[in-house]
N, CA, C, O and CB atoms as a CASP TS submission, in Angstrom:
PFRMAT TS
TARGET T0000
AUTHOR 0000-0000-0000
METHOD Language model
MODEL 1
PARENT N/A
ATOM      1  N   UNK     1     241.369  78.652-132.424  1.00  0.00           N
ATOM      2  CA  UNK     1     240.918  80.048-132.322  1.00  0.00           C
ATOM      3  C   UNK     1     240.697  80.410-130.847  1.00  0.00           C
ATOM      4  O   UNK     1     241.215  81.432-130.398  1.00  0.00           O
ATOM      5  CB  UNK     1     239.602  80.272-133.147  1.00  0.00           C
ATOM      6  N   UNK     2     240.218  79.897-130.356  1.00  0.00           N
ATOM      7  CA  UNK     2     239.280  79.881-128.846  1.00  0.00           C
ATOM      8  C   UNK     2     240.802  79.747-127.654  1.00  0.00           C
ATOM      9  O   UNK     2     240.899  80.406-126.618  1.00  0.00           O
ATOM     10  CB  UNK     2     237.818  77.953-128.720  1.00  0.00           C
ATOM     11  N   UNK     3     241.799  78.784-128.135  1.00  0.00           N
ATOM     12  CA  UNK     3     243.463  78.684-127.196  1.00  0.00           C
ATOM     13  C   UNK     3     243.846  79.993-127.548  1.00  0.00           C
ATOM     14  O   UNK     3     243.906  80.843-126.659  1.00  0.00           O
ATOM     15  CB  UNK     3     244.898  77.368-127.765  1.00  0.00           C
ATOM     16  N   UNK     4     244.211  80.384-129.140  1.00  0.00           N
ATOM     17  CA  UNK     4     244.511  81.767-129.464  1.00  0.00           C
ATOM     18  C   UNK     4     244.052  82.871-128.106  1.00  0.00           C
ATOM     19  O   UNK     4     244.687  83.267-127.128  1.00  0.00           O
ATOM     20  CB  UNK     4     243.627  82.107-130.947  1.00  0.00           C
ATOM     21  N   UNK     5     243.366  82.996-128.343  1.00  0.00           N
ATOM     22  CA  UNK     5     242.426  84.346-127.714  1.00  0.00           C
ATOM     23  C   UNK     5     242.611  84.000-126.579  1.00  0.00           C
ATOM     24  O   UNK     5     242.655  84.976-125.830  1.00  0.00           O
ATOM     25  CB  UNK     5     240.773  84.612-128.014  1.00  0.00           C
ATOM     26  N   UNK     6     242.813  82.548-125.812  1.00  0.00           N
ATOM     27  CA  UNK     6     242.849  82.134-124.186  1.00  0.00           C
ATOM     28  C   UNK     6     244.393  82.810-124.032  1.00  0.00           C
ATOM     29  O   UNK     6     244.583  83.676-123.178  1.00  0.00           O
ATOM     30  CB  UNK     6     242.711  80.073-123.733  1.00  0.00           C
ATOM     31  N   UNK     7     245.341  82.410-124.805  1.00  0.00           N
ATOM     32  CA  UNK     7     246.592  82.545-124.549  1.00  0.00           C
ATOM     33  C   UNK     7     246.942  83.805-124.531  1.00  0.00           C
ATOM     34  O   UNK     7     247.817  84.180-123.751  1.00  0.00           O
ATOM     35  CB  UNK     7     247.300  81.902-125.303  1.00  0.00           C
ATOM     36  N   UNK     8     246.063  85.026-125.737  1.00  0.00           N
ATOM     37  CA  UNK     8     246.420  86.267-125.471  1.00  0.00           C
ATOM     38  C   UNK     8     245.744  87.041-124.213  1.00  0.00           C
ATOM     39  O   UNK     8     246.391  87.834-123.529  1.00  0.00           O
ATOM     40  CB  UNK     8     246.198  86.922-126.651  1.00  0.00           C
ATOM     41  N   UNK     9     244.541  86.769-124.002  1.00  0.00           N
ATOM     42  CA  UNK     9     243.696  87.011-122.895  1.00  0.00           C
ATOM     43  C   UNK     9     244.693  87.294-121.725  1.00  0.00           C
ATOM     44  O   UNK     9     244.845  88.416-121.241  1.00  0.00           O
ATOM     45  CB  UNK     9     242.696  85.775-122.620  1.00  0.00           C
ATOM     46  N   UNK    10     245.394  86.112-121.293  1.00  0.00           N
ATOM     47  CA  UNK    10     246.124  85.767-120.224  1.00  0.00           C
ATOM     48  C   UNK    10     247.717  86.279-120.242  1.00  0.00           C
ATOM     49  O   UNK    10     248.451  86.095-119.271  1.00  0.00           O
ATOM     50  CB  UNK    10     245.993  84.294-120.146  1.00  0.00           C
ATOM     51  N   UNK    11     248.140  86.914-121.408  1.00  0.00           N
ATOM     52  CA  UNK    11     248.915  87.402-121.610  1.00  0.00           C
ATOM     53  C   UNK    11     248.875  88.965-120.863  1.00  0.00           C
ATOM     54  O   UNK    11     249.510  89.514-119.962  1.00  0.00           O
ATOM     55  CB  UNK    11     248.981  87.167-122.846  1.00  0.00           C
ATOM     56  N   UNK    12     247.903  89.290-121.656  1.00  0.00           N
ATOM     57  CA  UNK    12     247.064  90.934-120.964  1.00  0.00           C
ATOM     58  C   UNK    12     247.184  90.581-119.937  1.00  0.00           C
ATOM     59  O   UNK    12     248.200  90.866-119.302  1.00  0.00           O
ATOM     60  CB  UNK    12     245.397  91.507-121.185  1.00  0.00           C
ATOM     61  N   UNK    13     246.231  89.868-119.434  1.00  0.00           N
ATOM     62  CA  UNK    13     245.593  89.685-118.105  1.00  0.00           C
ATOM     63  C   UNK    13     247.323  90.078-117.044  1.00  0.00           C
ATOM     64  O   UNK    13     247.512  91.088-116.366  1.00  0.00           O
ATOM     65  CB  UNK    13     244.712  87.634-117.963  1.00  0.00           C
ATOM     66  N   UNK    14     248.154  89.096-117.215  1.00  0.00           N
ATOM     67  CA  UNK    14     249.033  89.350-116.381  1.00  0.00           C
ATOM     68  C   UNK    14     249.751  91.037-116.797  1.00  0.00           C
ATOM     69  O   UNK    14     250.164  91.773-115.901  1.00  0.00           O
ATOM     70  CB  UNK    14     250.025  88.020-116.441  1.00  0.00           C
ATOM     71  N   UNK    15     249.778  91.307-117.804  1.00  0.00           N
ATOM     72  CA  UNK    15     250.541  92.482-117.685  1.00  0.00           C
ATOM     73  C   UNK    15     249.377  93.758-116.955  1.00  0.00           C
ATOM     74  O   UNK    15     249.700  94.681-116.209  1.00  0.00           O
ATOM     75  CB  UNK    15     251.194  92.865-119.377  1.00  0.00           C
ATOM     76  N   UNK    16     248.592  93.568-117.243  1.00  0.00           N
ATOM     77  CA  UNK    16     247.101  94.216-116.745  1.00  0.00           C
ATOM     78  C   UNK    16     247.507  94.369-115.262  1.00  0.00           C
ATOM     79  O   UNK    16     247.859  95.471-114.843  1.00  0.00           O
ATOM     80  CB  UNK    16     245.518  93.096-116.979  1.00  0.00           C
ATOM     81  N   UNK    17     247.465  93.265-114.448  1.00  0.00           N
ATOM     82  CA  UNK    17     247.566  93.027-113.049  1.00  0.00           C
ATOM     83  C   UNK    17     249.074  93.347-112.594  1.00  0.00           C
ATOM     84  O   UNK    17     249.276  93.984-111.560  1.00  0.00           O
ATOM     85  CB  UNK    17     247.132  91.516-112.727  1.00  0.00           C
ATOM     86  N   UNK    18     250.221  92.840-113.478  1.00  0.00           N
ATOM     87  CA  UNK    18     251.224  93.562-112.755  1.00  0.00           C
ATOM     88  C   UNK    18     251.122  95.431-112.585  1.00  0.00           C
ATOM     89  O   UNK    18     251.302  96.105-111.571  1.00  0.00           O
ATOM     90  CB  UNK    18     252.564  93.102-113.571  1.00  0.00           C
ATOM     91  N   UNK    19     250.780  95.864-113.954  1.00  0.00           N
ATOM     92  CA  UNK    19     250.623  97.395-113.967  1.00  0.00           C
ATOM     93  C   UNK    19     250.102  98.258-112.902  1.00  0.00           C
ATOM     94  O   UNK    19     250.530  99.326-112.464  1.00  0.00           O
ATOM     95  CB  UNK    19     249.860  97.697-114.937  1.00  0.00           C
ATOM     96  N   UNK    20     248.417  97.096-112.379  1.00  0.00           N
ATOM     97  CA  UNK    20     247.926  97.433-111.150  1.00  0.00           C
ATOM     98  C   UNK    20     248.498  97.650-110.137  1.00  0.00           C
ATOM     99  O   UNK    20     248.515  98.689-109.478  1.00  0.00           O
ATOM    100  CB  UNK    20     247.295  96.807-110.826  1.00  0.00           C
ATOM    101  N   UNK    21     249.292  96.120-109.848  1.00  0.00           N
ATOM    102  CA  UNK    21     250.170  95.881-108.574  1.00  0.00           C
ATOM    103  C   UNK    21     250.739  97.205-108.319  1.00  0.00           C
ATOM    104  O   UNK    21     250.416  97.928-107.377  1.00  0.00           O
ATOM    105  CB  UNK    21     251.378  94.736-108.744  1.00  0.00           C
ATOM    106  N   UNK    22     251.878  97.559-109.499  1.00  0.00           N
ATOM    107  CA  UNK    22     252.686  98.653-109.497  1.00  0.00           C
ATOM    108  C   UNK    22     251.866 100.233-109.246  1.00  0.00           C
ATOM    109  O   UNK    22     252.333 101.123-108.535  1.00  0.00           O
ATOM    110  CB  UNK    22     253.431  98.540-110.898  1.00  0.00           C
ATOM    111  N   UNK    23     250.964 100.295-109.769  1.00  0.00           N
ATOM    112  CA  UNK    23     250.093 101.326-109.369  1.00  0.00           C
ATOM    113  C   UNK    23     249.690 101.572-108.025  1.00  0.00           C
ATOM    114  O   UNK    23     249.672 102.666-107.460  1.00  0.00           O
ATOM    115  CB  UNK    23     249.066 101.190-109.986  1.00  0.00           C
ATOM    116  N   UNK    24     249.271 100.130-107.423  1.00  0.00           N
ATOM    117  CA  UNK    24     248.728 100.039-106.189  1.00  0.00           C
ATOM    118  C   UNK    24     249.949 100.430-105.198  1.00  0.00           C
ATOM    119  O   UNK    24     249.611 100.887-104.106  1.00  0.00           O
ATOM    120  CB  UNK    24     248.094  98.584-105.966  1.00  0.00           C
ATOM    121  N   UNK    25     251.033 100.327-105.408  1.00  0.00           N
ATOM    122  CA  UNK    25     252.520 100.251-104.522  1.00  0.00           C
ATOM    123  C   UNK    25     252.671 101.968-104.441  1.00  0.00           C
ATOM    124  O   UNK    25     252.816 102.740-103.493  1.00  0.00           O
ATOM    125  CB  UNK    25     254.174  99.272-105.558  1.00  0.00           C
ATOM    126  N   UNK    26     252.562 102.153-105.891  1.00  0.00           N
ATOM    127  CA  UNK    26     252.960 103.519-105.594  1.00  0.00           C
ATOM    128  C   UNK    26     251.563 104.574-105.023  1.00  0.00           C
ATOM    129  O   UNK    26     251.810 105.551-104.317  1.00  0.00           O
ATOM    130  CB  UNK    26     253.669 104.098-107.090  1.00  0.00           C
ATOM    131  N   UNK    27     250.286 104.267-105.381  1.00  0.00           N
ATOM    132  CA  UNK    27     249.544 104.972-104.557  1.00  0.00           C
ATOM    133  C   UNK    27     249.219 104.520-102.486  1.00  0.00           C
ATOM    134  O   UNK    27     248.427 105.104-101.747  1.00  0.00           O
ATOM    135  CB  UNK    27     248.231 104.878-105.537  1.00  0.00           C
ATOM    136  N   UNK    28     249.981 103.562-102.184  1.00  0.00           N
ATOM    137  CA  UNK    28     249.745 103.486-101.203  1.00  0.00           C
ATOM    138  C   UNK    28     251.247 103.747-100.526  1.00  0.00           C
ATOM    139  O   UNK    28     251.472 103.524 -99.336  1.00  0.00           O
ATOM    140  CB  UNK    28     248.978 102.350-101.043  1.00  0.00           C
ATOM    141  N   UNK    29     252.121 104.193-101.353  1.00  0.00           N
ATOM    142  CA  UNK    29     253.715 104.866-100.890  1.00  0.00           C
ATOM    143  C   UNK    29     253.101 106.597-100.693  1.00  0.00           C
ATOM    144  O   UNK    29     253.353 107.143 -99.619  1.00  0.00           O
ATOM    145  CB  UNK    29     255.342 104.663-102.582  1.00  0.00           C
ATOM    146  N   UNK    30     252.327 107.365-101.741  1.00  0.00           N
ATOM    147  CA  UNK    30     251.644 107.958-102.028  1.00  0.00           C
ATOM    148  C   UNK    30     250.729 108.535-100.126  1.00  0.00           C
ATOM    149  O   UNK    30     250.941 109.487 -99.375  1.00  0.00           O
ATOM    150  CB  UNK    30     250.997 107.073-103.306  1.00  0.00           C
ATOM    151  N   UNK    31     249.814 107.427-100.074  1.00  0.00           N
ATOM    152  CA  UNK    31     249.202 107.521 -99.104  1.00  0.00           C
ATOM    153  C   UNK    31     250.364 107.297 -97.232  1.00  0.00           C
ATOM    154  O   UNK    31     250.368 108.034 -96.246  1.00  0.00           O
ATOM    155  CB  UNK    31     247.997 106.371 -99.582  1.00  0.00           C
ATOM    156  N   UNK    32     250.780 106.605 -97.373  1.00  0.00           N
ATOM    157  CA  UNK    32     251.855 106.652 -96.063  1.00  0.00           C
ATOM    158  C   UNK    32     251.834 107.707 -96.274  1.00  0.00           C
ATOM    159  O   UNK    32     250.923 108.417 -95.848  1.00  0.00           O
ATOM    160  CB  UNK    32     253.288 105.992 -95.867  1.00  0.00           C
ATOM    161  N   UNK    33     252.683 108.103 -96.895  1.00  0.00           N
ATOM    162  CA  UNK    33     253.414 109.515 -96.640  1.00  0.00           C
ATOM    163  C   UNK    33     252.678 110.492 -96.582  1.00  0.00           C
ATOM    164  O   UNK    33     253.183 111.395 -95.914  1.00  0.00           O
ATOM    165  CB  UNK    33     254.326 109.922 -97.547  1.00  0.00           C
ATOM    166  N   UNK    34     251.263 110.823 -97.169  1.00  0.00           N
ATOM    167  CA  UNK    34     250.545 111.354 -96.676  1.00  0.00           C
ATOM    168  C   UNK    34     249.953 111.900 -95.255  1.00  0.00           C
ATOM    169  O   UNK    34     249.860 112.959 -94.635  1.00  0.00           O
ATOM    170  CB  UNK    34     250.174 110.936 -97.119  1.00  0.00           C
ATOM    171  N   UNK    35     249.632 110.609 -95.132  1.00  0.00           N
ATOM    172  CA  UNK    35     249.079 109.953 -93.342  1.00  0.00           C
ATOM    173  C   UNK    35     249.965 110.545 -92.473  1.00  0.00           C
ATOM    174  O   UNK    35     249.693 111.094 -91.406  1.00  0.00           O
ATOM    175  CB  UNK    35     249.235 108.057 -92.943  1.00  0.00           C
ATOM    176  N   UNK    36     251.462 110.345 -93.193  1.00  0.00           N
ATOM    177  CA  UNK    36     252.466 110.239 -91.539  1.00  0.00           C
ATOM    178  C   UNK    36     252.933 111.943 -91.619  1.00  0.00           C
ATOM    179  O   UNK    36     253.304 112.381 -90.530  1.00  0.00           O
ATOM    180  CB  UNK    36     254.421 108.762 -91.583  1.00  0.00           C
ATOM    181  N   UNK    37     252.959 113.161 -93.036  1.00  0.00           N
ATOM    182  CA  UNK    37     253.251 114.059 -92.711  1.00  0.00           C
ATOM    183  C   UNK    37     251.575 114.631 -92.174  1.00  0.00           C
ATOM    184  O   UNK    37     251.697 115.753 -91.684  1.00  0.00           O
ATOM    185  CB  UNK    37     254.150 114.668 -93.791  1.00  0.00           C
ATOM    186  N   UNK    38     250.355 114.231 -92.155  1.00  0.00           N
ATOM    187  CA  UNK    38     249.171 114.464 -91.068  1.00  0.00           C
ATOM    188  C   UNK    38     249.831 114.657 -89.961  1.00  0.00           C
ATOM    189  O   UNK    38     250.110 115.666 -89.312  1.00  0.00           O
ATOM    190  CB  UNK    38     248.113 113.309 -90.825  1.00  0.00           C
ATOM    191  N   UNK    39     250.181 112.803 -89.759  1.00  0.00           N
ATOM    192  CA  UNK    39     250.099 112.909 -88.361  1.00  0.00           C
ATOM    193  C   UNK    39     250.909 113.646 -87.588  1.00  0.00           C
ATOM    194  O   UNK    39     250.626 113.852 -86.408  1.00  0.00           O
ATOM    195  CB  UNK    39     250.167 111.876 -87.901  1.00  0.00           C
ATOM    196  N   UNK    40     252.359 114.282 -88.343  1.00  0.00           N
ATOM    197  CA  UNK    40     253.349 115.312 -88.038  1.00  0.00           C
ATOM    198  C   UNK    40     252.611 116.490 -87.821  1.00  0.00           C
ATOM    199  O   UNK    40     252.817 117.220 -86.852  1.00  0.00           O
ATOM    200  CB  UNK    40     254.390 115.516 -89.104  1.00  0.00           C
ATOM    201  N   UNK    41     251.754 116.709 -88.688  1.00  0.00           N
ATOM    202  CA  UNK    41     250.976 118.439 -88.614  1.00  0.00           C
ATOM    203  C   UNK    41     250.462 118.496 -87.485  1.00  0.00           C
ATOM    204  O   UNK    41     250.476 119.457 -86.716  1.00  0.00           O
ATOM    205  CB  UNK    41     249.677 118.902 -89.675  1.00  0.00           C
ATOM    206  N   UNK    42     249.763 116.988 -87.265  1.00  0.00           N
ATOM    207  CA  UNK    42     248.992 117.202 -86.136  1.00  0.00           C
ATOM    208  C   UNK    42     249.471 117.411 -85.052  1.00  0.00           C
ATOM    209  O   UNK    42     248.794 117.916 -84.156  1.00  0.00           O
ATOM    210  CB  UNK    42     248.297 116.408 -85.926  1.00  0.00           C
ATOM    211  N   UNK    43     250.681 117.087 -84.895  1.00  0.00           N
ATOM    212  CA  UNK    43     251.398 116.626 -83.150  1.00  0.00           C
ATOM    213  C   UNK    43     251.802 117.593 -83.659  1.00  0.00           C
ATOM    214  O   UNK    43     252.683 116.793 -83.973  1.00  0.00           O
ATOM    215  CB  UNK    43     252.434 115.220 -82.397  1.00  0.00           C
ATOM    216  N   UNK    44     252.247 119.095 -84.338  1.00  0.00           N
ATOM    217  CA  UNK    44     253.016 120.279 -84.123  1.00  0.00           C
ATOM    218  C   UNK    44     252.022 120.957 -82.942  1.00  0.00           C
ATOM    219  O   UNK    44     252.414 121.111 -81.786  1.00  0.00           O
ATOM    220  CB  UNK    44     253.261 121.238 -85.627  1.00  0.00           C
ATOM    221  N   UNK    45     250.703 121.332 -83.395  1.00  0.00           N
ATOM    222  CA  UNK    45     249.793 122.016 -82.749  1.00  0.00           C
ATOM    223  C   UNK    45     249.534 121.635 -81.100  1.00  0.00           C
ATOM    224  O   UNK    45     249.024 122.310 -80.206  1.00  0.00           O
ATOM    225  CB  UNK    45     248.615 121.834 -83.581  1.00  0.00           C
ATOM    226  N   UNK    46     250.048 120.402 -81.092  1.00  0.00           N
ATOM    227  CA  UNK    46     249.373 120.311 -79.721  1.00  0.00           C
ATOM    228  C   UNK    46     250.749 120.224 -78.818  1.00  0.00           C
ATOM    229  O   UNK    46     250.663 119.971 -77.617  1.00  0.00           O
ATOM    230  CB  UNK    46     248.223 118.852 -79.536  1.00  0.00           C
ATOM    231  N   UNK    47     252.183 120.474 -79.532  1.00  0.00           N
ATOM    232  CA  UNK    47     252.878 120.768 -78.298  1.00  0.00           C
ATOM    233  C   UNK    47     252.971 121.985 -78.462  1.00  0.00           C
ATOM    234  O   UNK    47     254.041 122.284 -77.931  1.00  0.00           O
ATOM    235  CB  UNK    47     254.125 120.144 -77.983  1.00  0.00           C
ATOM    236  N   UNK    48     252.535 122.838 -78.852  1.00  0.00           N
ATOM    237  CA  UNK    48     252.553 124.370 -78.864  1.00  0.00           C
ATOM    238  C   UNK    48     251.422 124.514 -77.594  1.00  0.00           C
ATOM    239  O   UNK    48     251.637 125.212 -76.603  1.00  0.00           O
ATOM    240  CB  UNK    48     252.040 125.167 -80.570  1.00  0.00           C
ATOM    241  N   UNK    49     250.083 123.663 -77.826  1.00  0.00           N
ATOM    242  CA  UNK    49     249.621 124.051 -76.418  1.00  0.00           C
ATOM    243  C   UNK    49     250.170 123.579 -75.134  1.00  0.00           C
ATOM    244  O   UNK    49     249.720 124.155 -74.144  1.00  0.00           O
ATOM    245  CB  UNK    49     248.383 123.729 -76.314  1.00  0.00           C
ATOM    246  N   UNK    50     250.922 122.788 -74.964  1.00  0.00           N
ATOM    247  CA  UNK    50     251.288 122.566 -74.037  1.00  0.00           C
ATOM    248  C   UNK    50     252.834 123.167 -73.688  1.00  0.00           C
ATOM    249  O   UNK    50     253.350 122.945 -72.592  1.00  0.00           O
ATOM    250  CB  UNK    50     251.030 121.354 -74.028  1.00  0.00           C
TER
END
């Protein structure tokens, strides 16, 4: 009973954590691209002052 439940546990467990992984990939593809069209906004404004 107790292997049962170990074996499904760990079954989850990995699909659990890949799902994350994949989550985590795409919210931090998510975030780059965020960041880097910032940091584009930002550098428009300041060659306009100059």
């Amino acid at each position: 009973m107790v292997k049962a439940t170990v074996r499904i546990f760990k079954n989850h467990g990995f699909k659990q954590i890949n799902r994350n992984i994949e989550e985590l990939k795409f919210t931090l593809l998510n975030y780059n691209t965020v960041s880097f069209l910032r940091k584009v906004g930002q550098e428009k404004p300041q060659r306009q002052r100059i």
